[in-house]
């Protein structure tokens, strides 16, 4: 069966004037994993996952392991030899068989990325995903980084921290970010997770419970915005690449289509407002330590 966009994606594509491009690009989406994509997946030490917990909240989380921890044993299956750590809401989200999940395998060093959406079941091997949508994305807006060290078990264990708003230290992390990941979900089409990047400061901190960020030119499929059109729940994931800390935010997102507001932010096609409901701070969740090489030449000029 040929891939078909759901009603939320089609609505946003029409409004943004990207229907024709989306239809063309969408032909590359298939349930099977191409051999080259399987090889790419097996080389990666990290995969971002997005899923919904039983309370309706959507979360984005980070899974890591030695290259090979993520593999495609056949063209419709991804196996992740990893489990979410204590305190990670992804544990609860994957507590039932065939839970909708979105995966993003990304290699910051080469700016390559691929997305896999499907359903997940946790078994003795880890997380087993049955694929429904597999496709690659362009390298725009990805900051180039390389791994400099791997801390065994992520370093000394530190307890997860929970809240409903951002602390002063967390506000600084968000305001200085050049990268975050966003998970969304559709009631029937499933979960999805995507990368967002830009010049530090591209995520605006309005207050301890409200953020906003620009939507830049992309592939015109509008899978993230299309899901938000149908369901506003979303999860954001920010990674401290040098220290391995992970900051997870869950809440609701709304697209502001005002051209006047977008015109105030360099490169913005539209703005997205995010209201925080829950915060999970996982110190040392990632064993990977990264060094920044350079940021994308596609990033709009610095915002002030």
mmCIF file of C-alpha atoms in Angstrom:
data_model
loop_
_atom_site.group_PDB
_atom_site.id
_atom_site.type_symbol
_atom_site.label_atom_id
_atom_site.label_comp_id
_atom_site.label_asym_id
_atom_site.label_seq_id
_atom_site.Cartn_x
_atom_site.Cartn_y
_atom_site.Cartn_z
ATOM 1 C CA UNK A 1 0.000 0.000 0.000
ATOM 2 C CA UNK A 2 1.326 3.451 -0.901
ATOM 3 C CA UNK A 3 2.041 5.845 1.962
ATOM 4 C CA UNK A 4 -0.718 8.368 2.703
ATOM 5 C CA UNK A 5 -0.601 11.513 4.835
ATOM 6 C CA UNK A 6 -3.219 11.821 7.573
ATOM 7 C CA UNK A 7 -5.759 14.640 7.750
ATOM 8 C CA UNK A 8 -3.668 16.847 10.073
ATOM 9 C CA UNK A 9 -0.655 16.720 7.748
ATOM 10 C CA UNK A 10 -2.810 17.443 4.696
ATOM 11 C CA UNK A 11 -4.416 20.436 6.427
ATOM 12 C CA UNK A 12 -1.056 21.980 7.323
ATOM 13 C CA UNK A 13 0.409 21.249 3.876
ATOM 14 C CA UNK A 14 -2.456 23.082 2.212
ATOM 15 C CA UNK A 15 -2.237 26.035 4.576
ATOM 16 C CA UNK A 16 1.537 26.320 4.117
ATOM 17 C CA UNK A 17 1.337 25.878 0.341
ATOM 18 C CA UNK A 18 3.465 22.737 0.348
ATOM 19 C CA UNK A 19 1.047 20.081 -0.886
ATOM 20 C CA UNK A 20 2.737 19.472 -4.232
ATOM 21 C CA UNK A 21 6.236 19.142 -2.764
ATOM 22 C CA UNK A 22 4.938 16.963 0.076
ATOM 23 C CA UNK A 23 3.257 14.575 -2.354
ATOM 24 C CA UNK A 24 6.515 14.198 -4.269
ATOM 25 C CA UNK A 25 8.754 13.782 -1.204
ATOM 26 C CA UNK A 26 6.246 11.450 0.442
ATOM 27 C CA UNK A 27 6.816 8.858 -2.283
ATOM 28 C CA UNK A 28 10.105 8.033 -0.540
ATOM 29 C CA UNK A 29 8.323 6.866 2.622
ATOM 30 C CA UNK A 30 7.869 3.093 2.895
ATOM 31 C CA UNK A 31 7.475 0.513 5.665
ATOM 32 C CA UNK A 32 10.651 -1.322 4.650
ATOM 33 C CA UNK A 33 14.164 -0.472 5.820
ATOM 34 C CA UNK A 34 16.541 -0.147 2.843
ATOM 35 C CA UNK A 35 19.883 -1.976 3.224
ATOM 36 C CA UNK A 36 21.832 1.312 3.374
ATOM 37 C CA UNK A 37 19.525 2.585 6.132
ATOM 38 C CA UNK A 38 20.024 -0.624 8.088
ATOM 39 C CA UNK A 39 23.798 -0.206 7.859
ATOM 40 C CA UNK A 40 23.517 3.420 8.975
ATOM 41 C CA UNK A 41 21.356 2.448 11.943
ATOM 42 C CA UNK A 42 23.840 -0.167 13.125
ATOM 43 C CA UNK A 43 26.655 2.420 13.175
ATOM 44 C CA UNK A 44 24.879 4.787 15.594
ATOM 45 C CA UNK A 45 25.486 5.040 19.370
ATOM 46 C CA UNK A 46 22.265 6.957 19.997
ATOM 47 C CA UNK A 47 18.633 6.907 18.918
ATOM 48 C CA UNK A 48 15.929 9.366 19.973
ATOM 49 C CA UNK A 49 12.540 7.809 20.747
ATOM 50 C CA UNK A 50 9.100 9.395 21.074
ATOM 51 C CA UNK A 51 6.006 7.830 22.629
ATOM 52 C CA UNK A 52 2.859 8.557 24.637
ATOM 53 C CA UNK A 53 2.274 7.581 28.282
ATOM 54 C CA UNK A 54 -1.143 6.321 29.427
ATOM 55 C CA UNK A 55 -2.057 9.765 30.815
ATOM 56 C CA UNK A 56 -1.905 11.172 27.264
ATOM 57 C CA UNK A 57 1.415 12.992 27.656
ATOM 58 C CA UNK A 58 3.960 12.720 24.827
ATOM 59 C CA UNK A 59 7.671 12.397 25.594
ATOM 60 C CA UNK A 60 10.940 12.336 23.666
ATOM 61 C CA UNK A 61 13.748 10.260 25.171
ATOM 62 C CA UNK A 62 17.340 9.241 24.449
ATOM 63 C CA UNK A 63 18.528 5.644 24.024
ATOM 64 C CA UNK A 64 22.242 4.883 23.777
ATOM 65 C CA UNK A 65 24.618 1.963 23.400
ATOM 66 C CA UNK A 66 27.725 0.824 21.624
ATOM 67 C CA UNK A 67 27.371 0.867 17.822
ATOM 68 C CA UNK A 68 25.311 -2.172 16.944
ATOM 69 C CA UNK A 69 22.904 -1.731 19.864
ATOM 70 C CA UNK A 70 20.379 -0.599 17.218
ATOM 71 C CA UNK A 71 20.008 -2.981 14.301
ATOM 72 C CA UNK A 72 17.583 -4.095 11.627
ATOM 73 C CA UNK A 73 17.491 -7.914 11.542
ATOM 74 C CA UNK A 74 15.025 -7.745 8.670
ATOM 75 C CA UNK A 75 13.416 -5.083 6.497
ATOM 76 C CA UNK A 76 10.440 -4.512 8.825
ATOM 77 C CA UNK A 77 12.097 -4.784 12.266
ATOM 78 C CA UNK A 78 14.358 -2.616 14.417
ATOM 79 C CA UNK A 79 15.807 -4.054 17.626
ATOM 80 C CA UNK A 80 17.234 -1.699 20.260
ATOM 81 C CA UNK A 81 19.370 -3.433 22.897
ATOM 82 C CA UNK A 82 18.571 -0.725 25.432
ATOM 83 C CA UNK A 83 15.989 0.114 28.044
ATOM 84 C CA UNK A 84 14.943 3.511 29.420
ATOM 85 C CA UNK A 85 16.638 4.307 32.726
ATOM 86 C CA UNK A 86 14.809 4.783 36.024
ATOM 87 C CA UNK A 87 12.683 7.922 35.999
ATOM 88 C CA UNK A 88 12.375 8.013 32.199
ATOM 89 C CA UNK A 89 8.676 8.230 31.167
ATOM 90 C CA UNK A 90 9.498 6.099 28.105
ATOM 91 C CA UNK A 91 9.429 3.097 30.448
ATOM 92 C CA UNK A 92 5.758 3.673 31.146
ATOM 93 C CA UNK A 93 4.969 4.542 27.519
ATOM 94 C CA UNK A 94 6.324 1.174 26.360
ATOM 95 C CA UNK A 95 4.606 -0.775 29.127
ATOM 96 C CA UNK A 96 2.069 -2.297 26.740
ATOM 97 C CA UNK A 97 2.664 -4.422 23.618
ATOM 98 C CA UNK A 98 2.561 -2.690 20.233
ATOM 99 C CA UNK A 99 2.888 0.809 21.684
ATOM 100 C CA UNK A 100 3.137 3.507 18.977
ATOM 101 C CA UNK A 101 6.718 4.807 18.778
ATOM 102 C CA UNK A 102 8.767 7.196 16.677
ATOM 103 C CA UNK A 103 12.529 6.777 16.294
ATOM 104 C CA UNK A 104 15.180 9.147 14.994
ATOM 105 C CA UNK A 105 18.655 7.778 14.310
ATOM 106 C CA UNK A 106 21.011 10.712 13.894
ATOM 107 C CA UNK A 107 24.760 11.011 13.303
ATOM 108 C CA UNK A 108 25.785 14.551 14.256
ATOM 109 C CA UNK A 109 29.291 14.004 12.845
ATOM 110 C CA UNK A 110 27.994 13.525 9.282
ATOM 111 C CA UNK A 111 24.640 15.320 9.671
ATOM 112 C CA UNK A 112 22.793 12.234 8.474
ATOM 113 C CA UNK A 113 19.479 11.151 9.984
ATOM 114 C CA UNK A 114 16.674 8.682 9.403
ATOM 115 C CA UNK A 115 13.227 8.341 10.929
ATOM 116 C CA UNK A 116 11.376 5.150 11.750
ATOM 117 C CA UNK A 117 7.769 5.138 12.963
ATOM 118 C CA UNK A 118 5.922 2.016 14.026
ATOM 119 C CA UNK A 119 4.935 0.000 17.082
ATOM 120 C CA UNK A 120 7.156 -1.247 19.896
ATOM 121 C CA UNK A 121 7.172 -4.177 22.282
ATOM 122 C CA UNK A 122 9.696 -4.693 25.090
ATOM 123 C CA UNK A 123 11.089 -8.209 25.409
ATOM 124 C CA UNK A 124 14.268 -9.931 26.599
ATOM 125 C CA UNK A 125 16.203 -8.445 23.655
ATOM 126 C CA UNK A 126 15.238 -4.856 24.527
ATOM 127 C CA UNK A 127 12.831 -2.809 22.416
ATOM 128 C CA UNK A 128 11.534 -4.468 19.250
ATOM 129 C CA UNK A 129 9.940 -2.119 16.719
ATOM 130 C CA UNK A 130 7.729 -3.183 13.827
ATOM 131 C CA UNK A 131 8.163 -0.505 11.173
ATOM 132 C CA UNK A 132 5.356 1.372 9.393
ATOM 133 C CA UNK A 133 7.210 4.410 8.015
ATOM 134 C CA UNK A 134 10.915 4.676 7.174
ATOM 135 C CA UNK A 135 12.540 7.667 5.508
ATOM 136 C CA UNK A 136 15.592 9.923 5.593
ATOM 137 C CA UNK A 137 15.761 13.664 6.207
ATOM 138 C CA UNK A 138 18.055 16.361 4.831
ATOM 139 C CA UNK A 139 21.086 17.545 6.871
ATOM 140 C CA UNK A 140 19.804 21.114 7.414
ATOM 141 C CA UNK A 141 20.199 22.737 10.843
ATOM 142 C CA UNK A 142 22.216 19.874 12.392
ATOM 143 C CA UNK A 143 25.178 20.972 14.534
ATOM 144 C CA UNK A 144 28.203 18.799 13.719
ATOM 145 C CA UNK A 145 29.567 16.972 16.768
ATOM 146 C CA UNK A 146 31.903 14.039 17.442
ATOM 147 C CA UNK A 147 32.104 11.682 20.383
ATOM 148 C CA UNK A 148 35.182 12.355 22.529
ATOM 149 C CA UNK A 149 34.557 9.925 25.374
ATOM 150 C CA UNK A 150 32.165 7.283 26.678
ATOM 151 C CA UNK A 151 31.508 7.121 30.422
ATOM 152 C CA UNK A 152 30.808 3.566 31.653
ATOM 153 C CA UNK A 153 27.169 3.443 32.766
ATOM 154 C CA UNK A 154 26.935 7.202 32.225
ATOM 155 C CA UNK A 155 29.190 7.983 35.181
ATOM 156 C CA UNK A 156 28.234 8.057 38.881
ATOM 157 C CA UNK A 157 24.461 7.500 39.319
ATOM 158 C CA UNK A 158 22.419 10.590 40.111
ATOM 159 C CA UNK A 159 18.730 10.711 40.926
ATOM 160 C CA UNK A 160 16.136 11.941 38.439
ATOM 161 C CA UNK A 161 14.479 15.279 39.223
ATOM 162 C CA UNK A 162 10.813 15.990 38.505
ATOM 163 C CA UNK A 163 8.816 19.207 38.310
ATOM 164 C CA UNK A 164 6.114 21.161 36.540
ATOM 165 C CA UNK A 165 8.235 24.188 35.600
ATOM 166 C CA UNK A 166 11.844 24.960 34.712
ATOM 167 C CA UNK A 167 14.408 25.883 37.347
ATOM 168 C CA UNK A 168 16.898 28.706 36.810
ATOM 169 C CA UNK A 169 19.614 26.252 35.715
ATOM 170 C CA UNK A 170 17.221 24.498 33.340
ATOM 171 C CA UNK A 171 16.153 27.830 31.831
ATOM 172 C CA UNK A 172 19.806 28.523 31.018
ATOM 173 C CA UNK A 173 20.159 25.123 29.301
ATOM 174 C CA UNK A 174 17.106 25.777 27.144
ATOM 175 C CA UNK A 175 18.149 29.318 26.266
ATOM 176 C CA UNK A 176 21.635 28.213 25.170
ATOM 177 C CA UNK A 177 20.524 25.168 23.144
ATOM 178 C CA UNK A 178 21.417 24.767 19.467
ATOM 179 C CA UNK A 179 19.532 21.466 19.212
ATOM 180 C CA UNK A 180 16.419 19.818 20.563
ATOM 181 C CA UNK A 181 14.154 16.960 19.560
ATOM 182 C CA UNK A 182 10.365 17.065 19.439
ATOM 183 C CA UNK A 183 7.991 14.107 19.733
ATOM 184 C CA UNK A 184 4.355 14.256 18.644
ATOM 185 C CA UNK A 185 1.599 11.703 18.159
ATOM 186 C CA UNK A 186 -1.543 11.250 16.087
ATOM 187 C CA UNK A 187 -4.549 9.403 17.543
ATOM 188 C CA UNK A 188 -4.454 6.784 14.786
ATOM 189 C CA UNK A 189 -1.296 7.295 12.707
ATOM 190 C CA UNK A 190 1.086 6.853 15.660
ATOM 191 C CA UNK A 191 4.090 8.639 17.118
ATOM 192 C CA UNK A 192 6.895 10.608 15.477
ATOM 193 C CA UNK A 193 10.084 12.330 16.628
ATOM 194 C CA UNK A 194 12.023 15.022 14.785
ATOM 195 C CA UNK A 195 15.167 17.156 15.102
ATOM 196 C CA UNK A 196 15.182 20.926 15.473
ATOM 197 C CA UNK A 197 18.361 22.983 15.276
ATOM 198 C CA UNK A 198 19.496 26.576 15.013
ATOM 199 C CA UNK A 199 21.728 29.271 16.424
ATOM 200 C CA UNK A 200 21.832 29.310 20.248
ATOM 201 C CA UNK A 201 18.935 31.475 21.347
ATOM 202 C CA UNK A 202 16.565 30.120 18.693
ATOM 203 C CA UNK A 203 14.475 28.653 21.532
ATOM 204 C CA UNK A 204 12.856 31.610 23.290
ATOM 205 C CA UNK A 205 12.256 31.332 27.027
ATOM 206 C CA UNK A 206 9.084 33.288 27.762
ATOM 207 C CA UNK A 207 8.922 32.153 31.405
ATOM 208 C CA UNK A 208 9.493 29.008 33.462
ATOM 209 C CA UNK A 209 6.520 27.244 31.854
ATOM 210 C CA UNK A 210 6.392 28.681 28.349
ATOM 211 C CA UNK A 211 8.813 28.413 25.411
ATOM 212 C CA UNK A 212 8.581 29.327 21.750
ATOM 213 C CA UNK A 213 10.657 28.474 18.708
ATOM 214 C CA UNK A 214 10.623 29.103 14.941
ATOM 215 C CA UNK A 215 9.620 26.633 12.276
ATOM 216 C CA UNK A 216 12.202 26.921 9.500
ATOM 217 C CA UNK A 217 12.007 25.826 5.860
ATOM 218 C CA UNK A 218 11.910 22.033 5.675
ATOM 219 C CA UNK A 219 10.709 19.184 3.478
ATOM 220 C CA UNK A 220 7.099 20.437 3.293
ATOM 221 C CA UNK A 221 5.666 17.195 4.705
ATOM 222 C CA UNK A 222 4.902 18.868 8.059
ATOM 223 C CA UNK A 223 4.699 15.647 10.015
ATOM 224 C CA UNK A 224 5.326 17.378 13.342
ATOM 225 C CA UNK A 225 2.949 20.261 12.670
ATOM 226 C CA UNK A 226 0.436 17.858 11.138
ATOM 227 C CA UNK A 227 0.358 15.803 14.318
ATOM 228 C CA UNK A 228 -0.054 18.985 16.370
ATOM 229 C CA UNK A 229 -2.987 19.952 14.157
ATOM 230 C CA UNK A 230 -4.730 16.771 15.327
ATOM 231 C CA UNK A 231 -3.351 16.555 18.885
ATOM 232 C CA UNK A 232 -1.421 19.359 20.650
ATOM 233 C CA UNK A 233 0.483 17.087 23.051
ATOM 234 C CA UNK A 234 4.234 17.117 22.473
ATOM 235 C CA UNK A 235 7.514 16.293 24.167
ATOM 236 C CA UNK A 236 10.829 18.126 23.911
ATOM 237 C CA UNK A 237 14.244 16.604 24.603
ATOM 238 C CA UNK A 238 17.383 18.655 25.237
ATOM 239 C CA UNK A 239 20.798 17.050 25.675
ATOM 240 C CA UNK A 240 23.835 18.477 27.460
ATOM 241 C CA UNK A 241 26.272 17.094 24.910
ATOM 242 C CA UNK A 242 29.367 17.717 27.055
ATOM 243 C CA UNK A 243 28.052 16.406 30.403
ATOM 244 C CA UNK A 244 25.551 13.753 29.270
ATOM 245 C CA UNK A 245 22.590 15.235 31.137
ATOM 246 C CA UNK A 246 19.125 14.935 29.576
ATOM 247 C CA UNK A 247 16.209 17.348 30.035
ATOM 248 C CA UNK A 248 12.744 16.092 29.054
ATOM 249 C CA UNK A 249 9.706 18.357 28.789
ATOM 250 C CA UNK A 250 6.106 17.346 28.121
ATOM 251 C CA UNK A 251 3.218 19.674 27.416
ATOM 252 C CA UNK A 252 1.182 21.120 24.578
ATOM 253 C CA UNK A 253 2.243 23.021 21.472
ATOM 254 C CA UNK A 254 0.352 25.484 19.285
ATOM 255 C CA UNK A 255 1.347 26.806 15.860
ATOM 256 C CA UNK A 256 1.081 30.581 15.445
ATOM 257 C CA UNK A 257 0.479 31.292 11.762
ATOM 258 C CA UNK A 258 0.810 35.076 12.123
ATOM 259 C CA UNK A 259 3.179 36.333 9.379
ATOM 260 C CA UNK A 260 3.788 39.478 11.416
ATOM 261 C CA UNK A 261 5.157 37.501 14.342
ATOM 262 C CA UNK A 262 7.228 35.201 12.125
ATOM 263 C CA UNK A 263 8.771 38.242 10.451
ATOM 264 C CA UNK A 264 10.340 39.244 13.786
ATOM 265 C CA UNK A 265 12.459 36.067 13.914
ATOM 266 C CA UNK A 266 15.106 35.476 11.202
ATOM 267 C CA UNK A 267 14.255 32.484 9.020
ATOM 268 C CA UNK A 268 10.935 31.722 10.717
ATOM 269 C CA UNK A 269 8.085 30.549 8.511
ATOM 270 C CA UNK A 270 5.839 30.472 11.568
ATOM 271 C CA UNK A 271 6.249 30.250 15.357
ATOM 272 C CA UNK A 272 5.402 27.408 17.722
ATOM 273 C CA UNK A 273 4.418 28.071 21.352
ATOM 274 C CA UNK A 274 5.043 25.316 23.891
ATOM 275 C CA UNK A 275 3.390 25.159 27.328
ATOM 276 C CA UNK A 276 5.122 22.898 29.869
ATOM 277 C CA UNK A 277 3.114 20.453 31.985
ATOM 278 C CA UNK A 278 5.869 18.145 33.244
ATOM 279 C CA UNK A 279 9.666 18.265 33.542
ATOM 280 C CA UNK A 280 12.016 15.294 33.985
ATOM 281 C CA UNK A 281 15.721 16.022 34.492
ATOM 282 C CA UNK A 282 17.997 12.976 34.137
ATOM 283 C CA UNK A 283 21.574 13.859 35.134
ATOM 284 C CA UNK A 284 24.194 11.699 33.445
ATOM 285 C CA UNK A 285 21.570 9.754 31.472
ATOM 286 C CA UNK A 286 23.847 9.544 28.440
ATOM 287 C CA UNK A 287 27.329 8.001 28.627
ATOM 288 C CA UNK A 288 28.355 9.845 25.456
ATOM 289 C CA UNK A 289 30.476 12.989 25.606
ATOM 290 C CA UNK A 290 30.495 15.130 22.475
ATOM 291 C CA UNK A 291 32.568 18.032 21.132
ATOM 292 C CA UNK A 292 31.051 20.679 18.865
ATOM 293 C CA UNK A 293 32.810 21.048 15.503
ATOM 294 C CA UNK A 294 30.575 23.599 13.796
ATOM 295 C CA UNK A 295 26.957 24.601 13.381
ATOM 296 C CA UNK A 296 24.928 24.331 10.215
ATOM 297 C CA UNK A 297 25.501 26.903 7.499
ATOM 298 C CA UNK A 298 21.724 26.842 6.976
ATOM 299 C CA UNK A 299 21.050 28.326 10.414
ATOM 300 C CA UNK A 300 19.492 31.806 10.147
ATOM 301 C CA UNK A 301 21.520 34.648 11.600
ATOM 302 C CA UNK A 302 21.771 34.929 15.360
ATOM 303 C CA UNK A 303 18.608 35.989 17.130
ATOM 304 C CA UNK A 304 18.656 38.637 19.836
#
